[in-house]
Amino acid sequence: MIRLVGAHDALGAKLAERHGFEGVWSSGFEISTSHGVPDASILTMSDYLAAAQRMADAVDIPVVADCDTGYGNSNNVIRMVRQFEAAGIAAVCMEDKLFPKVNSFTPGRQELASVAEFVGKILAAKNAQRTAEFTVIARIEALIAGWPVAEALRRADAYVQAGADAILVHDKDPAGAGLREFLARWSARVPVVVVPTAYPQVTAAELESLGVKMVIYANQGLRAAVAAMNDTFRRIAADGSTANVESAIAPMRELFELQGMPELERAERDYLRVSGPPVRAIVLSAGDHRDAPSMRQLAVDIPLAALDVNGKSLLQRQAESLAHAGVRDITVVTGYRHEAVACDGVTVVHNAEWATTGEAASLMAVPAAGGAAGEARVLVLYGDLMFDADLVRTLLRSDADVAVVVDRGHVARDNSDDKRRDLVHLAGAPAPDRRFLRSGVLPVVSAIGKSIGADGAHGEFAGFALFSPAGWRALLAQYDRRRTAAPDAPLHEADSFARASLTDLLQALIDDGTSVVAVEVTSGWLEIHSFDDYQRACRLVAR
Ligand code: SPV
Ligand code: MG
């Protein structure tokens, strides 16, 4: 005997599959209820078909569609079978009542079709199907309509003779007495299907021993959902908060799984390509973090790139996020304890002068990055970041020559971390705490660096800068010109040219008239500057 549960949408079908049921019953009662209308032929064939198809699309187990009376006469049945079969439905079930029908548990209104009429519908259905596997189940409503078992037996014989592949004997008796008598007296030439809504005490084992081949638990899922939603809504309305329902409701994570987010992410990794020129990422990871007091214990033997964040190195996590955003050409510039850095698919370049030079020099240590301009865009990012692929995708959508990611959400935080923050001032932006509309134009950065006071800043530099091929050439030209003209002069916040940081170089570009625009975000990244940051990062990826 196989077991089915009723559903009305893809979600219910997926839960049925998850719990090991062999099939899904596309329930007319559930579908009607979910539309807020009676189960009385109010919805049309198209409504039921759409619901059944959504279920069939969502699962790998068969869907058996409750097709009421066939939605009309034998002409309607022909089209119905063609449509349901083409939609990937494994079987249809038709009941021998008059159209329009009412649900079998509506008392006193159960009118049966004549045997002749229903036999005609079965013949029409069997002749209309195109594949041998498609199954037609004939549902006998004689016991529901108050007829004796003899009438159910007479109909069963006629329907089997007409070609029904299985018969469903529906019974409203609280003990299933009529069904039991039917099973005892019938010759069992085709499988018998039952729906024990009215006689819930019966067990699967008992039904199996009586010779039943398929049991359908037709509507318990929807009834459970209604009871649970009633409880939850009642509670929220009474409490004025959702705090007390949280432990009883499914976590968001489970819903993401049911949606198929893991499959979507896998598919993105395999297929999603970011349009436009190729992107080359350069991760700046040469510095050491021994000067940050809270990080000293963690980062004394290894550079941050090699730091383990819940089982994966920081660099590996960066490479995965970049790959999710379609960036696979990744170079990391190492310095301190460079031998500890290794990551599949990431090119490692060593800045041997790391102890006496800054980020600008690390950038120039990358072969080809310093020489031939190439046609790739260059994405420069700090090595102490954890970030979502979405943030990178957002940045890659910019077609500016130079774009930096600016977090507008964190300006208000104090500036007293182990390491001070790189803040950003935007040209023409209103006061930082004011809302405003951008009209689609990216704001221009007028100042970037640690020396901008938090009070005047519009946002925090998140550590990502994207250069178009032309933007990258401008950066290289800027570097070369300054190095040639005044190799010993300080650059912006750096006391010497050699120690210039990425933001020093960006400020030099801005000062020389190159437009640097801000791609604004409010979340999606985290820097690891302190032990607190590290703990937060581990907690976030553990979830
Ligand atoms: C349905 O689920 O729509 C059925 C079964 O037809 S029952 O409601 O029990 O009649
Ligand atoms: Mg029904």
XYZ file of C-alpha atoms and ligand atoms in Angstrom:
554
model
C 0.000 0.000 0.000
C 1.265 3.468 -0.790
C 0.458 6.610 1.184
C -0.369 10.077 -0.127
C -1.020 13.342 1.662
C -3.183 16.169 0.405
C -1.737 19.533 -0.567
C -2.791 22.619 -2.456
C 0.523 24.174 -3.434
C 4.195 23.494 -4.035
C 5.046 24.036 -0.380
C 2.653 21.332 0.824
C 3.888 18.986 -1.903
C 7.499 19.522 -0.850
C 6.655 18.798 2.779
C 4.856 15.612 1.703
C 7.940 14.532 -0.185
C 10.235 15.443 2.699
C 8.273 13.162 5.027
C 8.503 10.154 2.774
C 4.998 9.973 1.329
C 4.927 8.176 -1.980
C 2.719 10.742 -3.670
C 0.777 13.990 -3.350
C -3.006 14.316 -3.524
C -3.849 17.570 -5.256
C -6.919 18.100 -3.117
C -9.939 19.936 -4.502
C -11.025 20.667 -0.957
C -7.632 22.188 -0.036
C -7.314 24.159 -3.265
C -10.827 25.579 -2.840
C -10.190 26.442 0.810
C -6.894 28.116 -0.049
C -8.830 30.314 -2.517
C -11.439 31.064 0.126
C -14.289 29.499 -1.858
C -16.478 26.423 -1.257
C -15.437 23.023 -2.612
C -18.452 23.087 -4.935
C -17.166 23.354 -8.523
C -16.730 27.100 -7.993
C -13.134 27.193 -9.215
C -12.556 26.172 -12.822
C -10.519 23.375 -14.328
C -7.751 25.895 -15.037
C -7.501 26.783 -11.343
C -7.164 23.148 -10.291
C -4.767 22.398 -13.124
C -2.492 25.321 -12.233
C -2.371 24.222 -8.598
C -1.661 20.576 -9.485
C 1.041 21.580 -11.942
C 2.795 23.731 -9.345
C 2.856 20.713 -7.042
C 4.127 18.378 -9.757
C 6.843 20.880 -10.704
C 8.034 21.090 -7.117
C 8.562 17.402 -6.335
C 9.903 14.163 -7.745
C 7.064 12.022 -6.385
C 3.834 11.516 -8.385
C 0.888 13.859 -8.060
C -2.614 12.399 -8.133
C -5.099 15.121 -9.040
C -8.557 15.262 -7.535
C -10.534 16.275 -10.628
C -13.986 16.332 -9.021
C -16.563 15.282 -11.634
C -14.244 15.969 -14.582
C -15.480 19.595 -14.699
C -18.511 18.905 -16.877
C -19.521 16.064 -19.149
C -17.433 13.635 -21.209
C -16.341 16.442 -23.557
C -14.828 18.325 -20.652
C -13.173 15.117 -19.456
C -11.299 14.699 -22.756
C -9.700 18.112 -22.495
C -9.104 17.673 -18.795
C -7.117 14.454 -19.301
C -5.009 15.979 -22.081
C -4.179 19.008 -19.961
C -3.386 17.194 -16.721
C -1.316 14.554 -18.490
C 0.672 17.216 -20.351
C 1.274 19.016 -17.057
C 3.096 16.015 -15.642
C 0.319 14.759 -13.391
C 0.576 11.010 -12.801
C -3.100 10.236 -12.279
C -6.521 11.879 -12.239
C -9.377 10.921 -9.988
C -13.007 11.522 -11.105
C -16.041 11.085 -8.883
C -19.447 9.838 -10.030
C -21.466 12.833 -8.845
C -23.375 15.397 -10.886
C -21.626 18.570 -11.966
C -21.590 20.974 -10.144
C -20.610 18.879 -7.135
C -20.312 19.720 -3.463
C -17.748 18.295 -1.061
C -18.610 14.781 0.110
C -18.968 15.932 3.709
C -21.718 18.437 2.925
C -24.812 16.638 4.241
C -27.912 16.001 2.172
C -26.737 17.321 -1.202
C -24.970 14.361 -2.739
C -26.438 13.561 -6.162
C -24.974 10.681 -8.144
C -24.541 10.607 -11.912
C -26.083 7.637 -13.718
C -23.796 4.653 -14.200
C -24.103 5.085 -17.966
C -23.015 8.725 -17.854
C -20.003 8.007 -15.653
C -18.948 4.991 -17.715
C -18.928 7.343 -20.713
C -16.576 9.680 -18.857
C -14.179 6.845 -18.006
C -14.125 5.705 -21.638
C -13.477 9.289 -22.748
C -10.656 9.650 -20.231
C -8.934 6.377 -21.107
C -9.135 7.096 -24.826
C -7.827 10.638 -24.382
C -4.615 9.773 -22.524
C -1.445 9.683 -24.610
C 0.976 7.740 -22.421
C 0.497 4.216 -21.134
C 1.445 5.147 -17.563
C -1.233 7.782 -17.085
C -3.753 6.502 -14.579
C -7.485 7.119 -14.223
C -9.020 6.517 -10.816
C -12.823 6.190 -10.665
C -14.273 7.425 -7.381
C -17.486 5.906 -6.119
C -19.682 8.198 -4.039
C -22.537 5.742 -3.473
C -21.802 5.308 0.248
C -21.455 9.100 0.644
C -24.861 9.608 -1.003
C -26.518 7.094 1.332
C -26.772 4.099 -0.989
C -26.103 0.542 0.214
C -22.848 -1.293 -0.424
C -24.524 -3.236 -3.236
C -24.818 -0.022 -5.254
C -21.098 0.710 -4.702
C -20.251 -2.819 -5.889
C -22.468 -2.486 -8.986
C -20.748 0.761 -9.894
C -17.262 -0.611 -9.215
C -17.854 -3.462 -11.644
C -19.114 -1.145 -14.360
C -16.250 1.331 -13.935
C -13.575 -1.374 -14.032
C -15.153 -2.781 -17.170
C -14.989 0.695 -18.736
C -11.234 0.780 -18.112
C -10.718 2.462 -14.729
C -7.202 1.663 -13.484
C -8.207 1.900 -9.838
C -11.302 2.715 -7.823
C -11.617 5.024 -4.861
C -14.375 4.040 -2.458
C -15.305 7.004 -0.317
C -17.129 6.495 2.974
C -18.380 8.953 5.608
C -19.141 6.338 8.257
C -17.092 7.026 11.437
C -15.943 3.417 11.484
C -15.596 3.010 7.732
C -18.194 0.245 7.993
C -19.394 0.507 4.398
C -15.851 0.462 3.063
C -14.992 -2.627 5.127
C -18.030 -4.462 3.812
C -17.206 -3.378 0.266
C -13.642 -4.707 0.591
C -14.889 -7.985 1.993
C -17.331 -8.495 -0.858
C -15.452 -7.131 -3.854
C -13.421 -9.238 -6.240
C -10.502 -6.770 -6.132
C -9.682 -6.774 -9.835
C -8.063 -3.326 -9.675
C -6.405 -1.517 -6.756
C -8.682 0.131 -4.193
C -7.971 3.643 -2.908
C -9.405 5.047 0.341
C -9.653 8.463 2.016
C -10.143 7.889 5.761
C -11.083 11.483 6.642
C -14.229 10.344 8.479
C -12.701 7.294 10.147
C -9.305 8.508 11.398
C -8.819 5.640 13.857
C -7.989 3.193 11.117
C -4.260 2.478 10.782
C -2.247 2.076 7.624
C -1.398 -1.487 8.669
C -5.069 -2.365 9.053
C -5.997 -0.862 5.691
C -3.180 -2.781 4.081
C -4.382 -6.007 5.654
C -7.859 -5.310 4.252
C -6.372 -5.181 0.737
C -6.267 -1.387 0.223
C -3.484 -0.306 -2.169
C -3.486 3.445 -1.663
C -4.486 5.600 1.310
C -4.934 9.344 0.972
C -4.679 11.622 4.016
C -6.511 14.278 2.100
C -6.605 17.486 4.118
C -4.818 17.122 7.450
C -1.934 19.350 6.303
C -4.150 22.350 5.617
C -6.152 21.796 8.793
C -2.893 21.715 10.780
C -1.734 24.917 9.112
C -5.004 26.692 9.913
C -4.814 25.628 13.568
C -1.175 26.777 13.825
C -1.837 30.106 12.085
C -4.858 30.739 14.322
C -2.726 30.179 17.427
C 0.101 32.348 16.125
C -2.037 35.269 14.976
C -4.120 35.174 18.160
C -0.943 35.376 20.186
C 0.626 38.212 18.187
C -2.608 40.217 18.354
C -2.821 39.725 22.109
C 0.875 40.289 22.931
C 1.638 43.172 20.609
C 4.893 41.447 19.668
C 6.052 38.265 18.037
C 8.451 37.328 20.834
C 6.294 34.556 22.236
C 5.637 32.832 18.954
C 9.233 32.679 17.744
C 10.054 29.335 19.319
C 6.928 27.690 17.876
C 7.243 28.858 14.258
C 9.573 27.589 11.555
C 12.843 29.521 11.344
C 13.515 31.583 8.223
C 16.355 29.206 7.411
C 13.915 26.339 6.913
C 11.816 28.456 4.556
C 14.876 29.372 2.516
C 15.604 25.661 2.188
C 12.032 24.959 1.088
C 12.297 27.726 -1.497
C 15.367 26.033 -2.917
C 17.892 28.751 -2.087
C 20.770 26.230 -1.826
C 20.057 25.068 -5.400
C 19.843 28.664 -6.572
C 23.226 29.454 -5.075
C 24.764 26.385 -6.681
C 23.311 27.349 -10.043
C 24.598 30.909 -9.710
C 28.055 29.579 -9.048
C 27.857 27.428 -12.162
C 26.043 29.684 -14.595
C 25.636 33.286 -13.512
C 28.077 35.502 -15.363
C 28.481 39.158 -14.670
C 28.227 40.983 -17.962
C 30.791 43.505 -19.074
C 34.563 43.186 -19.217
C 36.276 40.529 -17.091
C 37.103 41.432 -13.534
C 40.391 40.809 -11.847
C 40.438 40.988 -8.057
C 43.483 42.013 -6.049
C 43.316 41.288 -2.341
C 45.665 43.406 -0.207
C 46.879 41.144 2.550
C 50.503 42.096 3.139
C 50.262 43.834 6.487
C 50.463 42.267 9.910
C 47.980 42.802 12.707
C 50.344 42.564 15.611
C 49.818 46.237 16.364
C 46.138 45.704 17.132
C 46.296 44.680 20.790
C 43.234 42.441 20.806
C 44.347 40.603 17.669
C 47.882 39.906 18.794
C 47.181 36.414 20.115
C 45.312 35.337 17.009
C 47.488 36.877 14.363
C 50.992 36.622 15.745
C 51.983 33.546 13.704
C 49.828 34.031 10.632
C 48.610 36.844 8.438
C 44.905 37.651 8.502
C 44.408 35.979 5.126
C 45.194 32.639 6.775
C 43.028 33.256 9.832
C 40.587 30.412 10.396
C 36.961 31.555 10.511
C 34.910 28.516 11.474
C 36.902 26.008 9.471
C 37.881 28.088 6.439
C 40.560 30.693 6.041
C 39.474 34.265 5.605
C 41.024 34.284 2.135
C 39.101 31.176 1.146
C 35.862 32.792 2.297
C 36.728 35.892 0.276
C 37.470 33.772 -2.802
C 34.113 32.005 -2.430
C 32.176 35.261 -2.104
C 33.996 36.672 -5.123
C 33.272 33.506 -7.117
C 29.581 33.775 -6.200
C 29.680 37.232 -7.727
C 31.336 35.840 -10.856
C 34.894 36.965 -10.073
C 37.325 34.087 -10.414
C 40.576 35.815 -11.365
C 41.934 36.531 -7.909
C 45.409 37.588 -6.798
C 46.376 38.054 -3.175
C 49.358 40.201 -2.232
C 51.082 38.794 0.819
C 53.796 40.104 3.096
C 53.887 39.121 6.740
C 54.244 35.323 7.093
C 53.425 34.938 3.430
C 54.271 31.229 3.448
C 51.136 30.579 5.531
C 48.864 31.820 2.727
C 47.530 29.317 0.222
C 44.124 29.043 -1.347
C 42.890 26.998 -4.291
C 42.453 29.088 -7.391
C 44.056 32.211 -5.924
C 47.358 33.527 -7.286
C 49.761 34.582 -4.557
C 52.135 37.528 -5.109
C 54.627 38.439 -2.429
C 55.515 42.024 -1.582
C 58.978 41.459 -0.154
C 59.094 45.081 1.022
C 55.887 44.751 2.986
C 57.422 45.862 6.288
C 58.475 49.252 4.918
C 55.866 49.866 2.234
C 52.120 50.480 2.068
C 49.163 49.203 0.106
C 49.989 51.254 -2.969
C 53.334 49.473 -3.272
C 51.602 46.094 -2.773
C 49.241 46.890 -5.627
C 52.145 47.729 -7.893
C 53.834 44.430 -7.007
C 51.155 42.529 -8.940
C 52.555 41.571 -12.355
C 50.592 43.039 -15.272
C 48.630 45.131 -12.818
C 51.548 47.506 -12.832
C 52.517 47.062 -16.468
C 50.210 46.434 -19.410
C 46.809 47.955 -18.722
C 44.844 45.046 -20.153
C 41.124 45.138 -20.747
C 40.029 43.792 -17.398
C 38.392 45.826 -14.706
C 40.335 45.683 -11.458
C 38.631 45.168 -8.117
C 40.895 46.026 -5.193
C 39.849 44.911 -1.729
C 41.285 44.692 1.736
C 42.337 41.325 3.079
C 40.561 41.708 6.419
C 37.029 41.725 5.021
C 34.199 39.258 5.088
C 31.406 40.148 2.701
C 28.345 38.991 0.799
C 28.552 38.266 -2.915
C 25.642 40.695 -3.316
C 27.803 43.595 -2.237
C 30.332 42.740 -4.955
C 27.561 42.318 -7.528
C 26.227 45.752 -6.603
C 29.664 47.290 -7.069
C 30.212 45.489 -10.387
C 27.024 47.055 -11.735
C 28.740 50.450 -11.650
C 30.324 51.490 -14.921
C 32.233 54.430 -13.432
C 35.992 54.629 -14.014
C 36.615 54.536 -10.289
C 33.974 53.432 -7.777
C 34.332 52.717 -4.088
C 31.881 51.004 -1.736
C 30.664 53.367 0.968
C 28.612 52.173 3.897
C 26.104 54.855 4.809
C 24.899 53.020 7.891
C 27.879 53.151 10.187
C 29.033 56.733 10.314
C 27.451 57.302 13.665
C 29.577 54.647 15.366
C 32.511 55.863 17.336
C 35.936 55.916 15.876
C 37.861 54.354 18.723
C 38.565 50.830 17.444
C 42.031 49.321 17.466
C 42.369 50.763 14.004
C 40.687 53.975 12.965
C 38.215 53.838 10.158
C 38.481 55.140 6.649
C 35.649 57.611 6.296
C 34.267 59.315 3.232
C 32.950 62.748 2.428
C 30.586 63.052 -0.520
C 30.372 66.165 -2.663
C 27.039 67.938 -2.483
C 25.436 65.440 -0.101
C 23.182 66.785 2.641
C 24.029 66.311 6.294
C 24.804 62.634 7.013
C 21.705 62.089 9.111
C 19.302 63.344 6.442
C 17.395 61.145 4.012
C 17.504 62.102 0.390
C 16.883 60.836 -3.128
C 19.675 60.193 -5.575
C 17.707 60.175 -8.839
C 19.957 57.422 -10.124
C 23.196 59.436 -10.058
C 26.050 58.059 -7.978
C 27.493 60.602 -5.549
C 31.055 61.789 -6.022
C 33.625 61.267 -3.292
C 35.362 64.506 -2.312
C 37.528 63.133 0.502
C 38.510 59.702 1.763
C 40.736 58.647 4.655
C 41.141 58.338 8.395
C 41.599 62.028 9.034
C 38.020 62.937 8.137
C 36.159 63.564 11.358
C 33.239 61.240 11.989
C 31.029 64.319 12.400
C 31.424 65.495 8.817
C 31.607 62.060 7.199
C 28.811 60.708 5.031
C 29.880 57.103 5.253
C 32.619 54.591 5.806
C 34.871 53.212 3.080
C 34.139 49.481 3.063
C 37.482 48.526 1.520
C 36.416 47.845 -2.072
C 37.510 49.934 -5.065
C 36.623 49.081 -8.655
C 38.568 50.485 -11.589
C 37.555 50.396 -15.243
C 40.515 49.779 -17.592
C 40.724 53.568 -18.047
C 40.375 54.161 -14.307
C 43.124 51.668 -13.631
C 45.423 53.359 -16.158
C 44.753 56.693 -14.425
C 45.722 55.162 -11.079
C 48.962 53.753 -12.454
C 49.811 57.056 -14.145
C 49.112 58.894 -10.903
C 51.420 56.554 -8.983
C 54.220 56.813 -11.535
C 54.007 60.562 -11.804
C 54.141 61.102 -8.038
C 56.934 58.598 -7.614
C 59.012 60.244 -10.328
C 58.320 63.806 -9.209
C 58.705 63.458 -5.442
C 59.596 59.959 -4.276
C 60.345 61.143 -0.749
C 57.361 63.414 -0.241
C 54.473 62.359 1.981
C 51.268 61.416 0.165
C 48.012 62.539 1.743
C 47.906 60.802 5.141
C 51.086 58.751 4.539
C 54.300 60.182 5.937
C 56.225 58.853 2.952
C 55.325 57.958 -0.593
C 56.456 54.376 -0.059
C 53.939 53.916 2.750
C 50.990 55.284 0.804
C 47.754 53.399 1.360
C 44.945 52.697 -1.113
C 42.985 55.654 0.234
C 46.043 57.924 -0.094
C 46.248 56.967 -3.740
C 42.498 57.452 -4.227
C 42.690 60.899 -2.623
C 45.575 61.791 -4.940
C 43.378 60.789 -7.894
C 40.509 62.923 -6.593
C 42.837 65.884 -6.029
C 43.970 65.609 -9.625
C 40.420 65.793 -10.904
C 39.530 62.122 -11.474
C 35.947 61.392 -10.506
C 35.639 58.695 -7.823
C 32.026 57.714 -7.211
C 30.454 56.043 -4.211
C 28.378 52.873 -4.458
C 26.349 53.120 -1.305
C 25.416 50.137 0.856
C 24.131 49.746 4.367
C 25.319 46.219 5.142
C 26.874 43.114 3.663
C 30.426 43.419 4.922
C 32.449 43.094 8.075
C 36.073 43.906 8.721
C 38.177 41.997 11.177
C 40.138 44.598 13.089
C 39.637 43.340 16.595
C 38.955 40.194 18.512
C 35.329 41.316 18.839
C 35.084 41.511 15.037
C 36.558 38.029 14.792
C 34.035 36.587 17.231
C 31.206 38.278 15.374
C 32.468 36.859 12.056
C 32.576 33.333 13.480
C 29.057 33.702 14.857
C 27.724 34.984 11.543
C 29.087 32.143 9.449
C 28.019 29.574 12.021
C 24.383 30.504 11.414
C -10.570 16.334 -1.461
O -9.552 16.344 -0.759
O -10.918 17.298 -2.130
C -11.397 15.157 -1.495
C -11.376 14.269 -0.374
O -12.108 14.996 -2.441
S -12.621 14.710 0.716
O -12.609 16.118 0.949
O -12.369 13.918 1.916
O -13.890 14.305 0.075
Mg -12.313 16.685 -3.641
